[in-house]
Coordinates of C-alpha atoms and ligand atoms in Angstrom, one line a residue:
Chain A
M13 CA 9.3 18.6 -20.7
V14 CA 12.4 17.3 -19.0
G15 CA 15.0 16.5 -21.7
A16 CA 16.4 13.0 -21.6
P17 CA 19.8 13.6 -23.2
R18 CA 21.1 15.8 -20.4
G19 CA 23.2 14.6 -17.6
G20 CA 23.6 10.8 -17.6
G21 CA 20.0 9.9 -17.7
E22 CA 18.7 8.5 -14.4
L23 CA 21.8 6.4 -13.7
I24 CA 24.5 8.8 -12.6
V25 CA 23.5 12.2 -11.3
T26 CA 26.5 14.2 -10.3
T27 CA 26.2 17.4 -8.3
A28 CA 27.3 20.7 -9.9
L29 CA 26.8 23.0 -7.0
S30 CA 26.4 21.9 -3.4
V31 CA 25.4 24.4 -0.7
T32 CA 25.7 22.9 2.8
N33 CA 24.6 24.5 6.1
V34 CA 25.6 28.0 4.8
T35 CA 25.0 30.8 7.3
K36 CA 25.6 34.5 6.9
R37 CA 24.9 37.4 9.2
F38 CA 24.9 41.1 8.4
G39 CA 25.1 42.6 11.9
G40 CA 22.2 41.2 13.7
L41 CA 20.4 40.1 10.6
T42 CA 20.7 36.5 9.5
V43 CA 20.4 36.6 5.8
A44 CA 21.3 33.0 5.2
D45 CA 20.3 30.6 7.9
N46 CA 21.7 27.1 7.6
V47 CA 20.9 26.8 3.9
S48 CA 21.5 23.5 2.2
F49 CA 20.6 22.4 -1.3
D50 CA 22.2 20.7 -4.3
V51 CA 22.0 21.6 -7.9
P52 CA 22.5 18.4 -10.1
Q53 CA 24.8 18.6 -13.1
G54 CA 22.9 19.9 -16.1
A55 CA 19.8 20.9 -14.1
R56 CA 17.8 24.0 -14.5
M57 CA 17.0 25.1 -11.0
A58 CA 15.0 28.1 -9.8
L59 CA 15.7 30.0 -6.6
I60 CA 12.6 32.0 -5.6
G61 CA 11.3 33.7 -2.5
P62 CA 9.6 37.0 -1.4
N63 CA 11.5 40.3 -1.6
G64 CA 14.3 40.4 0.8
A65 CA 14.4 36.7 1.3
G66 CA 18.1 36.6 0.7
K67 CA 18.3 35.3 -2.9
T68 CA 20.8 37.9 -4.2
T69 CA 22.8 37.5 -1.0
L70 CA 23.0 33.8 -1.6
F71 CA 24.3 34.5 -5.1
N72 CA 26.9 36.9 -3.5
L73 CA 28.0 34.2 -1.2
I74 CA 28.3 31.6 -3.9
S75 CA 30.2 33.9 -6.3
G76 CA 32.4 35.1 -3.5
V77 CA 31.4 38.8 -3.2
H78 CA 30.8 38.0 0.5
K79 CA 32.5 35.4 2.7
I80 CA 30.2 32.9 4.4
D81 CA 30.2 32.7 8.3
A82 CA 29.7 29.0 8.4
G83 CA 29.0 26.0 6.1
S84 CA 30.4 24.8 2.8
I85 CA 30.0 25.5 -0.9
T86 CA 31.3 23.0 -3.4
L87 CA 31.5 23.3 -7.2
D88 CA 31.9 20.0 -9.0
G89 CA 32.9 18.5 -5.6
K90 CA 35.6 21.1 -4.9
E91 CA 35.3 23.4 -1.9
I92 CA 35.2 27.0 -3.1
K93 CA 34.2 28.9 0.0
D94 CA 37.6 30.4 0.5
L95 CA 38.4 31.2 -3.1
A96 CA 38.6 34.7 -4.5
P97 CA 35.7 35.6 -6.8
R98 CA 37.9 35.4 -9.9
T99 CA 39.2 32.0 -8.9
R100 CA 35.6 30.8 -8.7
V101 CA 35.1 32.0 -12.3
H102 CA 38.2 30.0 -13.3
A103 CA 36.6 27.0 -11.5
G104 CA 33.5 27.3 -13.8
L105 CA 31.1 29.7 -12.0
S106 CA 29.6 32.7 -13.7
R107 CA 26.7 35.1 -12.7
S108 CA 24.7 38.1 -13.8
F109 CA 23.5 40.9 -11.6
Q110 CA 19.9 41.8 -10.5
N111 CA 20.5 45.4 -11.5
I112 CA 22.2 45.5 -14.9
R113 CA 26.0 45.9 -14.4
L114 CA 27.2 46.5 -17.9
M115 CA 30.2 48.8 -18.2
P116 CA 28.6 52.1 -19.4
H117 CA 31.7 53.3 -21.3
L118 CA 32.3 50.1 -23.1
S119 CA 30.6 49.1 -26.4
V120 CA 28.4 46.1 -26.7
I121 CA 31.2 43.9 -28.1
E122 CA 33.7 45.1 -25.5
N123 CA 31.3 44.3 -22.7
I124 CA 30.9 40.8 -24.1
M125 CA 34.6 40.3 -24.7
L126 CA 35.3 41.4 -21.1
G127 CA 33.5 38.2 -20.1
Q128 CA 36.2 36.2 -21.9
H129 CA 38.8 37.5 -19.5
T130 CA 39.4 34.2 -17.7
Q131 CA 39.7 32.4 -21.0
A132 CA 42.5 34.7 -22.2
S133 CA 45.2 33.6 -19.9
G134 CA 48.9 34.6 -20.2
L135 CA 50.7 37.8 -21.0
G136 CA 50.3 37.3 -24.8
A137 CA 46.5 37.2 -24.6
L138 CA 46.5 40.2 -22.3
L139 CA 48.6 42.2 -24.7
Q140 CA 46.7 41.3 -27.8
P141 CA 45.2 44.5 -29.3
I142 CA 41.7 43.0 -29.6
A143 CA 40.1 46.4 -30.2
W144 CA 42.1 46.8 -33.4
Q145 CA 41.6 43.2 -34.7
R146 CA 38.3 43.0 -36.6
K147 CA 38.8 39.3 -37.2
S148 CA 40.2 38.0 -34.0
I149 CA 38.9 34.7 -32.6
W150 CA 37.8 36.6 -29.5
R151 CA 35.7 39.1 -31.4
E152 CA 34.3 36.3 -33.7
R153 CA 33.2 34.2 -30.7
A154 CA 31.6 37.2 -29.1
I155 CA 29.7 38.1 -32.3
E156 CA 28.6 34.5 -32.6
S157 CA 27.2 34.5 -29.1
M158 CA 25.4 37.8 -29.7
H159 CA 23.7 36.2 -32.7
S160 CA 22.7 33.0 -31.0
A161 CA 21.2 35.1 -28.2
G162 CA 19.2 37.1 -30.7
I163 CA 21.0 40.4 -30.0
K164 CA 20.5 42.4 -33.1
V165 CA 22.4 45.6 -32.5
D166 CA 25.5 47.2 -33.8
P167 CA 28.3 45.5 -31.9
D168 CA 30.3 48.7 -31.7
A169 CA 27.4 50.7 -30.3
S170 CA 27.6 52.1 -26.8
V171 CA 25.5 50.1 -24.3
G172 CA 24.1 53.2 -22.7
G173 CA 21.4 54.0 -25.2
L174 CA 20.1 50.4 -25.7
P175 CA 16.7 49.2 -24.6
Y176 CA 16.5 47.5 -21.2
G177 CA 15.7 44.1 -22.7
V178 CA 18.7 44.1 -24.9
R179 CA 21.1 45.2 -22.1
K180 CA 19.7 42.4 -20.0
K181 CA 20.5 39.9 -22.7
I182 CA 24.0 41.3 -23.2
E183 CA 24.6 40.6 -19.5
V184 CA 23.6 37.0 -19.9
V185 CA 25.9 36.6 -22.9
R186 CA 28.8 38.3 -21.1
A187 CA 28.3 35.8 -18.2
L188 CA 28.4 32.9 -20.8
M189 CA 31.7 34.0 -22.3
S190 CA 33.7 32.6 -19.5
R191 CA 32.4 29.2 -20.6
P192 CA 30.9 28.4 -17.2
R193 CA 29.7 25.0 -15.9
L194 CA 27.3 26.7 -13.6
L195 CA 25.5 29.9 -14.7
M196 CA 23.7 31.9 -12.0
L197 CA 21.2 34.5 -13.3
D198 CA 19.6 37.1 -10.9
E199 CA 16.2 38.0 -12.2
P200 CA 17.1 37.7 -15.9
A201 CA 13.4 38.2 -17.1
A202 CA 12.7 41.2 -14.9
G203 CA 11.7 44.1 -17.2
L204 CA 11.4 42.0 -20.3
N205 CA 8.2 41.9 -22.3
P206 CA 6.4 38.5 -22.8
R207 CA 8.0 38.0 -26.3
E208 CA 11.5 38.7 -24.9
T209 CA 10.9 36.5 -21.9
A210 CA 9.9 33.6 -24.2
E211 CA 13.0 34.2 -26.3
L212 CA 15.2 34.2 -23.3
S213 CA 13.7 31.0 -22.0
A214 CA 14.3 29.3 -25.3
F215 CA 17.9 30.6 -25.4
L216 CA 18.6 29.4 -21.9
K217 CA 17.1 25.9 -22.7
A218 CA 19.4 25.7 -25.7
V219 CA 22.5 26.5 -23.7
A220 CA 21.4 24.1 -20.9
W221 CA 21.1 21.3 -23.5
E222 CA 24.8 21.8 -24.1
G223 CA 25.5 20.7 -20.5
L224 CA 25.4 24.0 -18.7
T225 CA 23.8 24.0 -15.2
L226 CA 21.5 26.8 -14.4
L227 CA 20.5 28.4 -11.2
V228 CA 18.0 31.2 -11.7
V229 CA 16.5 33.7 -9.3
E230 CA 13.2 34.9 -10.8
H231 CA 9.9 36.4 -9.6
D232 CA 8.1 35.6 -12.9
M233 CA 6.6 32.2 -12.2
S234 CA 5.4 31.5 -15.7
F235 CA 9.1 31.9 -16.8
V236 CA 10.2 29.6 -13.9
N237 CA 7.5 27.0 -14.8
D238 CA 8.6 27.0 -18.4
L239 CA 12.4 26.9 -17.7
C240 CA 13.1 25.1 -14.4
E241 CA 12.1 21.6 -13.4
H242 CA 13.4 22.1 -9.8
T243 CA 12.8 25.0 -7.4
V244 CA 14.2 25.9 -4.0
V245 CA 12.3 28.6 -2.0
L246 CA 13.9 30.9 0.5
N247 CA 12.1 32.9 3.1
F248 CA 13.9 35.2 5.7
G249 CA 17.2 33.4 4.8
R250 CA 15.8 29.9 5.4
L251 CA 15.2 27.3 2.9
I252 CA 11.5 26.3 3.0
Y253 CA 11.0 24.2 -0.1
N254 CA 13.2 22.0 -2.3
G255 CA 11.5 20.0 -4.9
P256 CA 9.8 20.0 -8.3
T257 CA 8.6 23.3 -9.6
A258 CA 5.1 21.9 -10.1
G259 CA 4.8 21.4 -6.3
V260 CA 5.7 24.9 -5.3
H261 CA 2.2 26.4 -5.5
V262 CA 0.6 23.8 -3.4
D263 CA 3.1 23.7 -0.6
P264 CA 1.6 25.1 2.6
Q265 CA 4.8 26.8 3.8
V266 CA 5.5 28.5 0.5
R267 CA 1.9 29.7 0.4
E268 CA 2.2 31.1 3.8
A269 CA 5.5 32.9 3.0
Y270 CA 4.1 34.6 0.0
L271 CA 0.7 35.4 1.5
G272 CA 2.3 36.8 4.6
T273 CA 4.6 39.2 2.7
R274 CA 2.5 39.6 -0.5
K275 CA 3.8 42.6 -2.5
S276 CA 1.6 44.4 -4.9
D277 CA 4.4 44.6 -7.4
K278 CA 4.5 40.9 -8.2
K279 CA 4.1 40.3 -11.9
E280 CA 1.9 37.2 -11.3
P281 CA -0.2 37.7 -8.3
S282 CA -1.9 34.3 -9.0
H283 CA 1.3 32.3 -9.0
V284 CA 1.0 30.9 -5.5
A285 CA -2.8 30.8 -5.4
Chain B
M1 CA 62.7 76.7 -36.5
S2 CA 62.7 79.6 -34.1
G3 CA 64.0 79.1 -30.6
Y4 CA 60.6 80.1 -29.1
L5 CA 58.7 77.5 -31.2
A6 CA 61.3 74.8 -30.4
G7 CA 61.1 75.6 -26.7
T8 CA 57.3 75.3 -26.8
L9 CA 57.4 72.1 -28.7
A10 CA 59.9 70.7 -26.2
I11 CA 57.5 71.6 -23.3
L12 CA 54.7 70.0 -25.2
C13 CA 56.5 66.7 -25.7
I14 CA 57.5 66.6 -22.0
N15 CA 54.0 67.5 -20.8
L16 CA 52.4 64.9 -23.2
I17 CA 54.5 62.1 -21.8
F18 CA 53.9 63.3 -18.3
A19 CA 50.1 63.3 -19.0
Y20 CA 50.2 59.8 -20.4
G21 CA 51.9 58.6 -17.3
I22 CA 49.0 60.0 -15.2
F23 CA 46.4 58.9 -17.8
V24 CA 47.4 55.2 -17.7
S25 CA 46.5 54.9 -14.0
A26 CA 43.5 57.2 -14.3
A27 CA 42.1 55.0 -17.1
A28 CA 42.1 52.1 -14.5
G29 CA 40.3 54.3 -12.0
Q30 CA 43.2 55.6 -9.9
I31 CA 43.7 59.3 -9.6
N32 CA 47.4 59.9 -9.1
L33 CA 48.1 63.3 -7.5
G34 CA 51.8 62.4 -7.0
G35 CA 52.9 63.0 -10.6
A36 CA 55.5 65.6 -9.6
G37 CA 57.1 63.0 -7.3
F38 CA 57.5 60.5 -10.1
Q39 CA 58.8 63.2 -12.4
A40 CA 61.4 64.2 -9.8
I41 CA 62.6 60.6 -9.5
G42 CA 63.1 60.4 -13.2
A43 CA 64.9 63.8 -13.4
Y44 CA 67.2 63.2 -10.4
A45 CA 67.9 59.6 -11.5
T46 CA 69.1 60.6 -14.9
G47 CA 70.9 63.6 -13.4
F48 CA 72.8 61.3 -11.0
I49 CA 73.5 58.6 -13.5
A50 CA 74.6 60.9 -16.3
G51 CA 76.2 63.6 -14.1
T52 CA 77.7 62.1 -11.0
L53 CA 78.3 58.7 -12.5
G54 CA 79.1 60.0 -16.0
L55 CA 77.2 57.4 -17.9
P56 CA 75.8 58.1 -21.4
V57 CA 72.3 59.5 -21.8
W58 CA 71.1 56.6 -23.9
F59 CA 71.5 54.6 -20.7
S60 CA 70.6 57.1 -18.1
I61 CA 67.2 58.1 -19.5
P62 CA 65.8 54.5 -19.9
A63 CA 67.3 53.7 -16.5
A64 CA 65.6 56.7 -14.9
A65 CA 62.2 55.5 -16.4
T66 CA 62.9 52.0 -15.1
I67 CA 63.7 53.3 -11.6
S68 CA 60.5 55.4 -11.5
A69 CA 58.5 52.4 -12.8
F70 CA 60.0 50.2 -10.0
I71 CA 59.1 52.8 -7.3
G72 CA 55.6 53.0 -8.8
F73 CA 55.4 49.2 -8.6
L74 CA 56.5 49.2 -4.9
I75 CA 54.3 52.0 -3.7
A76 CA 51.3 50.6 -5.7
F77 CA 50.8 48.0 -3.0
P78 CA 50.2 50.2 0.0
V79 CA 48.7 53.0 -2.0
L80 CA 46.1 50.9 -3.8
R81 CA 44.8 49.6 -0.5
T82 CA 43.2 53.0 -0.1
R83 CA 40.1 54.1 -2.0
G84 CA 38.7 57.2 -3.6
V85 CA 39.8 60.4 -1.9
Y86 CA 42.2 58.5 0.3
L87 CA 44.0 57.2 -2.7
V88 CA 44.3 60.7 -4.0
L89 CA 45.7 61.8 -0.7
A90 CA 48.1 58.9 -0.5
T91 CA 49.6 59.6 -3.9
F92 CA 49.8 63.3 -3.0
A93 CA 51.7 62.5 0.2
F94 CA 54.1 60.3 -1.9
G95 CA 54.9 63.3 -4.1
E96 CA 55.5 65.5 -1.1
V97 CA 57.8 62.9 0.5
V98 CA 59.9 62.7 -2.6
S99 CA 60.4 66.4 -3.1
G100 CA 61.1 66.8 0.7
F101 CA 63.6 64.0 0.5
L102 CA 65.4 65.5 -2.5
L103 CA 65.4 68.9 -0.9
H104 CA 67.3 67.6 2.1
T105 CA 69.7 65.2 0.5
D106 CA 73.1 66.6 -0.3
T107 CA 74.0 63.9 -2.7
F108 CA 71.4 65.4 -5.0
G109 CA 72.4 69.0 -4.4
G110 CA 69.8 69.7 -1.8
A111 CA 68.2 73.2 -2.1
M112 CA 70.9 74.2 -4.5
G113 CA 69.6 71.9 -7.2
M114 CA 71.6 69.7 -9.5
V115 CA 73.2 70.5 -12.9
V116 CA 72.4 67.9 -15.5
P117 CA 74.9 67.5 -18.3
V118 CA 74.2 66.6 -21.9
H119 CA 71.5 68.6 -23.7
I120 CA 69.3 66.4 -25.8
E121 CA 68.0 67.4 -29.2
L122 CA 64.4 68.2 -29.9
W123 CA 64.0 65.3 -32.2
V124 CA 64.7 62.9 -29.3
L125 CA 61.9 64.5 -27.3
M126 CA 59.6 64.3 -30.2
L127 CA 60.5 60.6 -30.9
C128 CA 59.9 59.8 -27.2
A129 CA 56.5 61.6 -27.2
I130 CA 55.5 59.8 -30.4
V131 CA 56.5 56.4 -29.0
V132 CA 54.7 56.9 -25.7
T133 CA 51.6 58.1 -27.5
L134 CA 51.5 55.0 -29.7
L135 CA 52.3 52.7 -26.8
T136 CA 49.4 54.2 -24.9
F137 CA 47.0 53.8 -27.8
Y138 CA 48.2 50.2 -28.1
L139 CA 47.8 49.5 -24.4
M140 CA 44.2 50.8 -24.5
A141 CA 43.4 48.5 -27.4
T142 CA 44.6 45.4 -25.6
R143 CA 42.7 43.1 -23.3
L144 CA 44.6 44.6 -20.4
G145 CA 43.4 48.0 -21.5
L146 CA 39.8 46.7 -21.7
A147 CA 40.2 45.4 -18.1
M148 CA 41.5 48.8 -17.0
R149 CA 38.5 50.6 -18.5
S150 CA 36.2 48.1 -17.0
I151 CA 37.6 48.7 -13.5
N152 CA 37.2 52.4 -14.0
D153 CA 33.5 51.8 -14.8
D154 CA 32.6 49.2 -12.2
E155 CA 35.3 47.8 -10.0
E156 CA 33.2 45.4 -8.0
A157 CA 31.5 43.8 -11.1
T158 CA 34.9 43.5 -12.8
V159 CA 36.1 41.4 -9.9
V160 CA 33.1 39.1 -10.2
I161 CA 33.7 38.8 -14.0
G162 CA 37.1 37.2 -13.2
V163 CA 39.6 40.0 -13.6
N164 CA 42.5 40.2 -11.2
V165 CA 41.7 43.8 -10.5
R166 CA 44.6 44.4 -8.1
A167 CA 47.2 43.1 -10.6
V168 CA 45.8 45.2 -13.4
Q169 CA 45.9 48.3 -11.2
V170 CA 49.4 47.6 -10.1
A171 CA 50.4 47.2 -13.8
A172 CA 48.8 50.5 -14.7
F173 CA 50.5 52.3 -11.8
T174 CA 53.9 50.8 -12.8
I175 CA 53.5 51.8 -16.5
G176 CA 52.4 55.2 -15.4
G177 CA 55.5 55.4 -13.2
A178 CA 57.7 54.6 -16.2
F179 CA 56.1 57.3 -18.4
T180 CA 56.1 60.1 -15.7
G181 CA 59.7 59.1 -14.8
L182 CA 60.7 59.3 -18.5
S183 CA 59.1 62.8 -18.8
G184 CA 61.2 63.9 -15.7
A185 CA 64.4 62.6 -17.3
L186 CA 63.7 64.4 -20.5
Y187 CA 62.9 67.5 -18.6
A188 CA 66.2 67.3 -16.8
H189 CA 68.2 67.0 -20.0
N190 CA 66.2 69.6 -21.8
Y191 CA 66.8 72.3 -19.1
G192 CA 70.2 71.1 -17.9
F193 CA 69.2 71.8 -14.3
V194 CA 66.8 70.4 -11.7
E195 CA 65.7 71.6 -8.3
A196 CA 63.4 69.9 -5.9
Q197 CA 61.1 73.0 -5.4
Y198 CA 60.1 72.7 -9.1
F199 CA 58.4 69.3 -8.5
N200 CA 55.7 70.6 -6.2
A201 CA 52.0 70.0 -5.7
L202 CA 51.0 72.5 -8.2
L203 CA 52.8 70.6 -10.9
S204 CA 50.9 67.4 -9.9
I205 CA 47.6 69.2 -10.1
Y206 CA 48.4 70.7 -13.5
V207 CA 49.2 67.3 -15.1
L208 CA 46.1 65.8 -13.6
L209 CA 44.1 68.7 -15.1
F210 CA 45.7 67.9 -18.5
V211 CA 44.2 64.4 -18.3
L212 CA 40.9 65.2 -16.7
I213 CA 40.1 68.2 -18.9
G214 CA 41.4 66.4 -22.0
G215 CA 39.4 63.3 -21.1
A216 CA 40.4 60.1 -19.3
Q217 CA 38.2 57.8 -21.4
T218 CA 40.4 57.4 -24.4
A219 CA 44.1 58.0 -25.3
W220 CA 43.1 61.1 -27.3
G221 CA 42.2 62.9 -24.1
P222 CA 45.8 63.6 -22.8
L223 CA 46.8 64.7 -26.3
A224 CA 44.0 67.2 -26.3
G225 CA 44.6 68.3 -22.7
S226 CA 48.4 68.7 -23.2
L227 CA 47.9 70.8 -26.3
F228 CA 45.2 72.9 -24.7
F229 CA 47.3 73.5 -21.6
T230 CA 50.6 74.1 -23.3
V231 CA 49.5 76.2 -26.3
L232 CA 46.8 78.3 -24.7
P233 CA 48.8 80.0 -22.0
E234 CA 51.3 80.9 -24.8
L235 CA 48.5 82.5 -26.8
F236 CA 47.3 84.4 -23.8
R237 CA 50.7 85.9 -23.1
V238 CA 49.4 89.2 -24.6
G239 CA 46.9 89.4 -21.9
G240 CA 49.6 90.0 -19.3
A241 CA 48.6 89.2 -15.7
W242 CA 45.0 88.6 -16.7
R243 CA 46.0 85.5 -18.5
Y244 CA 45.8 83.4 -15.4
V245 CA 42.3 84.7 -14.7
I246 CA 41.2 84.0 -18.3
F247 CA 42.8 80.6 -18.0
G248 CA 41.2 79.7 -14.7
V249 CA 37.7 80.7 -16.0
L250 CA 38.3 78.6 -19.1
I251 CA 39.1 75.6 -17.0
V252 CA 36.0 76.0 -14.9
L253 CA 33.9 76.4 -18.1
M254 CA 35.4 73.2 -19.6
M255 CA 34.5 71.3 -16.5
V256 CA 30.9 72.5 -16.6
I257 CA 30.4 72.1 -20.3
R258 CA 32.3 68.8 -20.7
P259 CA 32.6 67.1 -17.3
E260 CA 33.9 63.9 -18.9
G261 CA 36.7 65.8 -20.7
M262 CA 37.1 67.4 -24.1
V263 CA 37.4 64.1 -25.9
T264 CA 35.0 61.4 -24.8
R265 CA 34.5 57.9 -26.0
D266 CA 31.3 58.8 -27.8
L267 CA 33.0 61.6 -29.6
V268 CA 35.7 59.3 -30.8
R269 CA 33.1 56.7 -31.9
K270 CA 31.2 59.4 -33.8
L271 CA 34.3 60.7 -35.6
S272 CA 35.7 57.2 -36.4
P273 CA 35.8 56.6 -40.2
R274 CA 33.8 53.4 -39.9
Q275 CA 30.9 55.0 -38.1
W276 CA 31.1 58.0 -40.4
W277 CA 30.6 55.8 -43.5
A278 CA 27.9 53.8 -41.7
R279 CA 26.0 57.0 -41.2
R280 CA 26.5 58.1 -44.7
A281 CA 25.2 54.8 -46.0
A282 CA 22.2 55.1 -43.6
V283 CA 21.3 58.5 -44.9
G284 CA 21.8 57.4 -48.5
S285 CA 19.4 54.4 -48.3
Ligands
LIG308 N1 25.7 44.0 2.1 C1 24.6 43.9 3.0 N2 24.7 44.5 4.2 C2 23.7 44.4 5.0 N3 22.5 43.9 4.7 C3 22.3 43.3 3.5 C4 23.4 43.4 2.5 N4 23.0 42.8 1.4 C5 21.7 42.4 1.6 N5 21.3 42.7 2.9 C6 20.0 42.4 3.5 O1 19.8 41.1 3.3 C7 18.4 40.8 3.1 C8 18.2 40.0 1.9 O2 18.5 40.8 0.8 P1 18.6 40.2 -0.7 O3 18.9 41.4 -1.6 O4 19.5 39.1 -0.7 O5 17.1 39.8 -1.0 P2 16.4 39.2 -2.3 O6 15.8 37.9 -2.0 O7 17.4 39.2 -3.4 O8 15.3 40.2 -2.6 P3 14.7 40.8 -4.0 O9 13.7 39.8 -4.4 O10 14.1 42.1 -3.6 O11 15.8 41.0 -4.9 C9 17.7 42.2 3.1 O12 17.1 42.4 4.3 C10 18.9 43.1 2.8 O13 18.6 44.4 3.3
LIG309 MG1 17.6 40.1 -5.2

């Protein structure tokens, strides 16, 4: 199922994101313990692990919400560990949040257009009255992305009253509006029904075909199996697996990690068995 | 027009501009409780430029607004380092420092106050109020306005989306300083006299109430709030001393019934012509 046209075939594989010996402590708790892995350009990689393993924290470190204590993070070969979060967005990184973080008082289209902020540089773009312009390029691009993601709601509706699955999709689209080279999604399928999950998977494959690199945190292993060819597994802040997704469920360390901390709320209890 | 009506209209214009000054930073998530301080800067600046220096009002009023904006810009950096209730306290302290300074500076008349020459006509006040109102609506429709509203909703997520939150907040604070300063300058020329005691904490609280009771989500809010707070006390004049009690009770009731303000975003959306037609069509089909 791996698509041939992506990247440069087997010849040149460049690295989109490189995490090297990253360590982070919160007080006495080491939430990232010497973590190293690479995400190749154009890859669709999963980041999985039991609850509290440190997946969201790793996203926070990569996107710059928290500073790392040690190690290095490069995006397209450039060191980004000391950059402000917004500068990392300019550098091509974009993310969604585990708990939906849409702006409750903004409409659907406003939330999506907010994602374009780093694209609209200069005072002229900042002072453009986009809310009054029904035909602006910005609004048109946002509507287009809504449609390609299958979001069929009134663009001017308030986001508050929308179903969970739709809001989750809006967040993915908003993250895409900055035209990232690396998109990091934190549990995008959580709370979606099977049909919505399949739709999301198809949509993400489509955007990845256009050259986008994906790093996805997800508990739903059927989603991961369908979308991601590579998987890294975290447990107590340590990387315990880095390889093909197909090999995850037979790896002894991974099995132990999941069996040891098995939570009843897992969507797919059978995914490591 | 009767003198009474003209007087009320003048107050309404000044209050409206004052309210928009506070609204602009409130819309970006910063509660400014130093409104009176900025208004005092505008009032004294124009008083000094037009009175002591003898320059014309068409110069002194814009200059006063610019000076107030510049001071807003300067204090934005230390003030915006604070968060939540500390931000409110920092702006409050700023207001107190300004009025304390003016009270003890002889150049500005000290406790005696300062006579401000050149009375301005009502139409100038109205023109300024209309321009500031339109400017605020425009600002809220821009991408900068979108970023401001986003910060108000979720500052941390706005940072991660790629907005330079600090710069947007400083810009909002500076624009707010210009508007509040302008309202102070207009006040000074309307009354012909300013004294530091007038620009006190109560005034800052009042203007903040205009904005919060009116609604800080859209530019309609300050309009509703200023009308409510300027016109209603006039109507209650017949109630004598009880009018303050009635007024206080009304404010508390408003906060309970409409905690997000009289005019909310959802209300504006519902009343917008486009939505109205959409609903008509939906009912018809
Ligand atoms: N800001 C913080 N301060 C202190 N501790 C934190 C902070 N953020 C996360 N932690 C701790 O770090 C550990 C990892 O949390 P994290 O949210 O990254 O896990 P996760 O793998 O995303 O889990 P889940 O699958 O439940 O989302 C937890 O023990 C958590 O309590
Ligand atoms: Mg998490």
